[in-house]
mmCIF file of N, CA, C and O in Angstrom:
data_model
loop_
_atom_site.group_PDB
_atom_site.id
_atom_site.type_symbol
_atom_site.label_atom_id
_atom_site.label_comp_id
_atom_site.label_asym_id
_atom_site.label_seq_id
_atom_site.Cartn_x
_atom_site.Cartn_y
_atom_site.Cartn_z
ATOM 1 N N MET B 1 -19.891 -93.902 -44.516
ATOM 2 C CA MET B 1 -20.059 -94.982 -45.315
ATOM 3 C C MET B 1 -21.473 -94.420 -45.770
ATOM 4 O O MET B 1 -22.433 -94.104 -45.200
ATOM 5 N N GLN B 2 -21.422 -94.881 -46.888
ATOM 6 C CA GLN B 2 -22.397 -94.774 -48.004
ATOM 7 C C GLN B 2 -22.646 -96.006 -48.891
ATOM 8 O O GLN B 2 -22.323 -96.870 -48.385
ATOM 9 N N LYS B 3 -24.222 -95.852 -48.918
ATOM 10 C CA LYS B 3 -24.751 -97.377 -49.710
ATOM 11 C C LYS B 3 -24.847 -96.884 -51.099
ATOM 12 O O LYS B 3 -25.326 -95.961 -51.473
ATOM 13 N N ILE B 4 -24.998 -97.798 -51.776
ATOM 14 C CA ILE B 4 -25.209 -97.758 -53.599
ATOM 15 C C ILE B 4 -26.307 -98.623 -53.912
ATOM 16 O O ILE B 4 -26.207 -99.955 -53.250
ATOM 17 N N ILE B 5 -27.304 -98.337 -54.394
ATOM 18 C CA ILE B 5 -28.253 -99.390 -54.666
ATOM 19 C C ILE B 5 -27.907 -99.855 -56.346
ATOM 20 O O ILE B 5 -27.916 -98.883 -56.915
ATOM 21 N N LEU B 6 -27.803 -100.874 -56.165
ATOM 22 C CA LEU B 6 -27.228 -101.368 -57.931
ATOM 23 C C LEU B 6 -28.503 -102.125 -58.326
ATOM 24 O O LEU B 6 -28.776 -103.057 -57.551
ATOM 25 N N LYS B 7 -29.205 -101.875 -59.187
ATOM 26 C CA LYS B 7 -30.031 -102.817 -59.966
ATOM 27 C C LYS B 7 -29.591 -103.684 -61.038
ATOM 28 O O LYS B 7 -28.935 -103.575 -61.832
ATOM 29 N N LYS B 8 -30.863 -104.778 -61.196
ATOM 30 C CA LYS B 8 -30.160 -105.503 -62.588
ATOM 31 C C LYS B 8 -30.498 -105.024 -63.582
ATOM 32 O O LYS B 8 -29.333 -105.395 -64.462
ATOM 33 N N GLU B 9 -31.107 -103.998 -63.914
ATOM 34 C CA GLU B 9 -31.103 -103.421 -65.469
ATOM 35 C C GLU B 9 -30.071 -102.454 -65.613
ATOM 36 O O GLU B 9 -29.785 -102.242 -66.961
ATOM 37 N N GLU B 10 -29.536 -102.227 -64.807
ATOM 38 C CA GLU B 10 -28.357 -100.942 -65.447
ATOM 39 C C GLU B 10 -27.240 -101.815 -65.797
ATOM 40 O O GLU B 10 -26.779 -102.866 -65.558
ATOM 41 N N SER B 11 -26.657 -100.817 -66.719
ATOM 42 C CA SER B 11 -25.397 -101.295 -67.439
ATOM 43 C C SER B 11 -24.177 -101.513 -66.524
ATOM 44 O O SER B 11 -24.439 -100.687 -65.618
ATOM 45 N N ILE B 12 -23.441 -102.030 -67.007
ATOM 46 C CA ILE B 12 -21.664 -102.052 -66.120
ATOM 47 C C ILE B 12 -21.112 -100.604 -66.456
ATOM 48 O O ILE B 12 -20.788 -100.034 -65.000
ATOM 49 N N GLU B 13 -21.688 -99.730 -67.222
ATOM 50 C CA GLU B 13 -20.981 -98.227 -67.204
ATOM 51 C C GLU B 13 -21.846 -97.596 -66.110
ATOM 52 O O GLU B 13 -20.964 -96.708 -65.345
ATOM 53 N N GLN B 14 -23.014 -97.765 -66.261
ATOM 54 C CA GLN B 14 -23.904 -96.858 -65.721
ATOM 55 C C GLN B 14 -23.208 -97.080 -63.740
ATOM 56 O O GLN B 14 -23.134 -96.162 -62.895
ATOM 57 N N LEU B 15 -23.441 -98.482 -63.455
ATOM 58 C CA LEU B 15 -22.594 -99.234 -62.242
ATOM 59 C C LEU B 15 -21.249 -98.582 -61.873
ATOM 60 O O LEU B 15 -21.008 -98.136 -60.806
ATOM 61 N N LYS B 16 -20.039 -98.646 -62.857
ATOM 62 C CA LYS B 16 -18.803 -97.916 -62.731
ATOM 63 C C LYS B 16 -18.945 -96.420 -62.517
ATOM 64 O O LYS B 16 -18.507 -96.037 -61.673
ATOM 65 N N GLU B 17 -20.112 -95.842 -63.002
ATOM 66 C CA GLU B 17 -20.172 -94.449 -62.748
ATOM 67 C C GLU B 17 -20.578 -93.891 -61.650
ATOM 68 O O GLU B 17 -20.039 -92.979 -60.685
ATOM 69 N N LYS B 18 -21.368 -94.696 -61.198
ATOM 70 C CA LYS B 18 -21.986 -94.806 -59.487
ATOM 71 C C LYS B 18 -21.004 -95.091 -58.532
ATOM 72 O O LYS B 18 -20.885 -94.280 -57.591
ATOM 73 N N LEU B 19 -20.417 -95.985 -58.522
ATOM 74 C CA LEU B 19 -19.051 -95.905 -57.911
ATOM 75 C C LEU B 19 -18.363 -95.245 -58.182
ATOM 76 O O LEU B 19 -17.200 -94.510 -57.052
ATOM 77 N N ARG B 20 -17.641 -94.406 -59.223
ATOM 78 C CA ARG B 20 -16.786 -93.522 -59.271
ATOM 79 C C ARG B 20 -17.156 -92.335 -58.458
ATOM 80 O O ARG B 20 -16.732 -91.550 -57.815
ATOM 81 N N LEU B 21 -18.412 -92.059 -58.671
ATOM 82 C CA LEU B 21 -19.512 -90.749 -58.091
ATOM 83 C C LEU B 21 -18.932 -90.800 -56.204
ATOM 84 O O LEU B 21 -18.971 -89.750 -55.998
ATOM 85 N N VAL B 22 -19.498 -92.277 -55.785
ATOM 86 C CA VAL B 22 -19.357 -92.320 -54.383
ATOM 87 C C VAL B 22 -17.762 -92.048 -53.925
ATOM 88 O O VAL B 22 -17.646 -91.680 -53.177
ATOM 89 N N SER B 23 -16.957 -93.004 -54.590
ATOM 90 C CA SER B 23 -15.406 -92.611 -54.372
ATOM 91 C C SER B 23 -14.959 -90.867 -54.328
ATOM 92 O O SER B 23 -14.299 -90.649 -53.529
ATOM 93 N N LYS B 24 -15.424 -90.518 -55.251
ATOM 94 C CA LYS B 24 -15.403 -89.082 -55.595
ATOM 95 C C LYS B 24 -15.676 -88.145 -54.072
ATOM 96 O O LYS B 24 -14.986 -87.502 -53.710
ATOM 97 N N ARG B 25 -16.623 -88.532 -53.866
ATOM 98 C CA ARG B 25 -17.213 -87.792 -52.445
ATOM 99 C C ARG B 25 -16.856 -87.918 -51.128
ATOM 100 O O ARG B 25 -16.635 -87.102 -50.492
ATOM 101 N N SER B 26 -16.265 -89.209 -50.938
ATOM 102 C CA SER B 26 -15.610 -89.679 -49.996
ATOM 103 C C SER B 26 -14.010 -89.206 -49.627
ATOM 104 O O SER B 26 -13.540 -89.170 -50.560
ATOM 105 N N LYS B 27 -13.948 -87.939 -48.750
ATOM 106 C CA LYS B 27 -12.548 -87.608 -48.527
ATOM 107 C C LYS B 27 -11.577 -88.125 -47.842
ATOM 108 O O LYS B 27 -10.240 -87.748 -47.639
ATOM 109 N N GLY B 28 -11.985 -88.971 -47.030
ATOM 110 C CA GLY B 28 -11.178 -90.134 -45.971
ATOM 111 C C GLY B 28 -10.730 -89.154 -44.693
ATOM 112 O O GLY B 28 -11.245 -87.952 -44.384
ATOM 113 N N LEU B 29 -9.735 -89.286 -44.250
ATOM 114 C CA LEU B 29 -9.550 -89.044 -42.674
ATOM 115 C C LEU B 29 -8.205 -88.050 -42.899
ATOM 116 O O LEU B 29 -6.914 -88.599 -43.709
ATOM 117 N N ASP B 30 -8.098 -86.892 -42.455
ATOM 118 C CA ASP B 30 -6.671 -86.012 -42.667
ATOM 119 C C ASP B 30 -5.932 -86.033 -41.202
ATOM 120 O O ASP B 30 -6.053 -85.676 -40.256
ATOM 121 N N ALA B 31 -5.157 -86.989 -41.663
ATOM 122 C CA ALA B 31 -4.242 -87.608 -40.743
ATOM 123 C C ALA B 31 -3.238 -86.369 -39.902
ATOM 124 O O ALA B 31 -3.047 -86.307 -38.959
ATOM 125 N N LYS B 32 -2.892 -85.514 -40.930
ATOM 126 C CA LYS B 32 -2.259 -84.211 -40.218
ATOM 127 C C LYS B 32 -2.496 -83.467 -39.116
ATOM 128 O O LYS B 32 -2.009 -82.881 -38.571
ATOM 129 N N LYS B 33 -4.120 -83.451 -39.471
ATOM 130 C CA LYS B 33 -5.125 -82.757 -38.143
ATOM 131 C C LYS B 33 -4.518 -83.500 -36.827
ATOM 132 O O LYS B 33 -4.681 -82.615 -35.842
ATOM 133 N N TYR B 34 -4.457 -84.603 -36.721
ATOM 134 C CA TYR B 34 -3.760 -85.293 -35.540
ATOM 135 C C TYR B 34 -2.432 -85.421 -35.179
ATOM 136 O O TYR B 34 -1.963 -86.215 -33.885
ATOM 137 N N SER B 35 -1.536 -85.231 -36.332
ATOM 138 C CA SER B 35 0.029 -85.412 -35.560
ATOM 139 C C SER B 35 0.641 -84.305 -34.963
ATOM 140 O O SER B 35 0.015 -83.128 -34.818
ATOM 141 N N GLY B 36 1.349 -84.657 -33.980
ATOM 142 C CA GLY B 36 2.294 -83.691 -33.507
ATOM 143 C C GLY B 36 2.588 -84.502 -32.026
ATOM 144 O O GLY B 36 2.564 -85.368 -32.242
ATOM 145 N N ILE B 37 2.967 -83.630 -31.067
ATOM 146 C CA ILE B 37 3.547 -84.414 -29.809
ATOM 147 C C ILE B 37 2.650 -83.836 -28.564
ATOM 148 O O ILE B 37 1.867 -82.828 -28.535
ATOM 149 N N ILE B 38 2.380 -84.469 -27.944
ATOM 150 C CA ILE B 38 1.669 -84.918 -26.646
ATOM 151 C C ILE B 38 2.458 -84.546 -25.509
ATOM 152 O O ILE B 38 3.449 -84.926 -25.343
ATOM 153 N N LYS B 39 1.439 -83.479 -24.937
ATOM 154 C CA LYS B 39 2.920 -82.981 -23.518
ATOM 155 C C LYS B 39 2.057 -83.495 -22.203
ATOM 156 O O LYS B 39 0.572 -83.530 -22.207
ATOM 157 N N VAL B 40 3.020 -84.586 -21.821
ATOM 158 C CA VAL B 40 2.204 -85.144 -20.698
ATOM 159 C C VAL B 40 2.990 -84.765 -19.303
ATOM 160 O O VAL B 40 3.903 -84.101 -19.366
ATOM 161 N N ASN B 41 2.274 -84.850 -18.065
ATOM 162 C CA ASN B 41 3.004 -84.835 -16.584
ATOM 163 C C ASN B 41 3.703 -86.074 -16.083
ATOM 164 O O ASN B 41 4.538 -85.505 -14.976
ATOM 165 N N GLU B 42 3.434 -86.947 -16.801
ATOM 166 C CA GLU B 42 3.768 -88.147 -15.981
ATOM 167 C C GLU B 42 5.099 -88.981 -17.411
ATOM 168 O O GLU B 42 4.618 -89.042 -18.218
ATOM 169 N N ASP B 43 5.947 -89.648 -16.854
ATOM 170 C CA ASP B 43 6.793 -90.829 -17.943
ATOM 171 C C ASP B 43 5.715 -91.338 -18.478
ATOM 172 O O ASP B 43 5.084 -92.445 -17.653
ATOM 173 N N PRO B 44 5.803 -91.621 -19.705
ATOM 174 C CA PRO B 44 5.006 -92.425 -20.573
ATOM 175 C C PRO B 44 5.522 -93.709 -20.452
ATOM 176 O O PRO B 44 4.037 -94.692 -20.436
ATOM 177 N N MET B 45 6.411 -94.656 -19.930
ATOM 178 C CA MET B 45 6.370 -95.833 -19.602
ATOM 179 C C MET B 45 5.698 -96.011 -18.314
ATOM 180 O O MET B 45 5.302 -96.986 -18.221
ATOM 181 N N GLU B 46 5.875 -94.919 -17.087
ATOM 182 C CA GLU B 46 5.338 -95.594 -15.786
ATOM 183 C C GLU B 46 3.866 -95.363 -16.317
ATOM 184 O O GLU B 46 3.052 -96.149 -15.786
ATOM 185 N N TYR B 47 3.075 -94.519 -17.067
ATOM 186 C CA TYR B 47 1.690 -94.411 -17.263
ATOM 187 C C TYR B 47 1.362 -95.777 -17.872
ATOM 188 O O TYR B 47 0.311 -96.313 -17.195
ATOM 189 N N GLN B 48 2.117 -96.034 -18.834
ATOM 190 C CA GLN B 48 1.810 -97.388 -19.451
ATOM 191 C C GLN B 48 1.628 -98.827 -18.701
ATOM 192 O O GLN B 48 0.815 -99.607 -18.576
ATOM 193 N N LYS B 49 2.914 -98.968 -17.763
ATOM 194 C CA LYS B 49 2.777 -99.943 -16.813
ATOM 195 C C LYS B 49 1.521 -99.786 -15.828
ATOM 196 O O LYS B 49 1.155 -101.026 -15.784
ATOM 197 N N ARG B 50 1.266 -98.626 -15.443
ATOM 198 C CA ARG B 50 0.219 -98.555 -14.587
ATOM 199 C C ARG B 50 -0.960 -98.901 -15.139
ATOM 200 O O ARG B 50 -1.970 -99.473 -14.488
ATOM 201 N N ILE B 51 -1.482 -98.358 -16.613
ATOM 202 C CA ILE B 51 -2.615 -98.703 -17.041
ATOM 203 C C ILE B 51 -2.473 -100.135 -17.148
ATOM 204 O O ILE B 51 -3.889 -100.425 -16.976
ATOM 205 N N ARG B 52 -1.692 -100.748 -17.842
ATOM 206 C CA ARG B 52 -1.717 -102.549 -18.230
ATOM 207 C C ARG B 52 -1.905 -103.178 -16.795
ATOM 208 O O ARG B 52 -2.281 -104.142 -16.791
ATOM 209 N N ALA B 53 -1.586 -102.507 -15.679
ATOM 210 C CA ALA B 53 -1.934 -103.087 -14.154
ATOM 211 C C ALA B 53 -3.015 -103.130 -13.950
ATOM 212 O O ALA B 53 -3.347 -104.173 -13.582
ATOM 213 N N GLU B 54 -3.729 -102.227 -14.295
ATOM 214 C CA GLU B 54 -5.058 -101.880 -14.109
ATOM 215 C C GLU B 54 -6.170 -103.018 -14.862
ATOM 216 O O GLU B 54 -7.214 -103.504 -14.269
ATOM 217 N N TRP B 55 -5.124 -103.142 -16.085
ATOM 218 C CA TRP B 55 -6.113 -104.227 -16.883
ATOM 219 C C TRP B 55 -6.014 -105.702 -16.609
ATOM 220 O O TRP B 55 -6.847 -106.292 -16.520
ATOM 221 N N ASP B 56 -4.645 -105.976 -15.894
ATOM 222 C CA ASP B 56 -4.700 -107.153 -15.273
ATOM 223 C C ASP B 56 -5.233 -107.405 -14.423
ATOM 224 O O ASP B 56 -6.302 -108.421 -13.984
ATOM 225 N N GLU B 57 -5.561 -106.131 -13.541
ATOM 226 C CA GLU B 57 -6.667 -106.549 -12.120
ATOM 227 C C GLU B 57 -7.968 -106.751 -12.684
ATOM 228 O O GLU B 57 -8.737 -107.614 -11.850
ATOM 229 N N SER B 58 -8.494 -106.078 -13.803
ATOM 230 C CA SER B 58 -9.705 -106.438 -13.360
ATOM 231 C C SER B 58 -10.216 -107.435 -14.683
ATOM 232 O O SER B 58 -11.173 -107.897 -14.665
ATOM 233 N N ALA B 59 -9.140 -108.434 -15.472
ATOM 234 C CA ALA B 59 -9.485 -109.306 -15.839
ATOM 235 C C ALA B 59 -9.460 -110.523 -14.936
ATOM 236 O O ALA B 59 -9.788 -111.766 -15.391
ATOM 237 N N SER B 60 -8.913 -110.220 -13.608
ATOM 238 C CA SER B 60 -8.824 -111.407 -13.020
ATOM 239 C C SER B 60 -10.318 -111.725 -11.965
ATOM 240 O O SER B 60 -11.256 -111.235 -11.539
#
């Protein structure tokens, strides 16, 4: 996250240019980097039930 300092005396064009430069610099998240298949040794539904049961126990 970046900060932009806007000054009263700056024109609208200068402000738009600052915003354009900041939006150009941010690249965002490369979601393809994290896509794929997860290999697990346990049935996903059983894992989910077990984890949720732990949440329920800790909430009580």
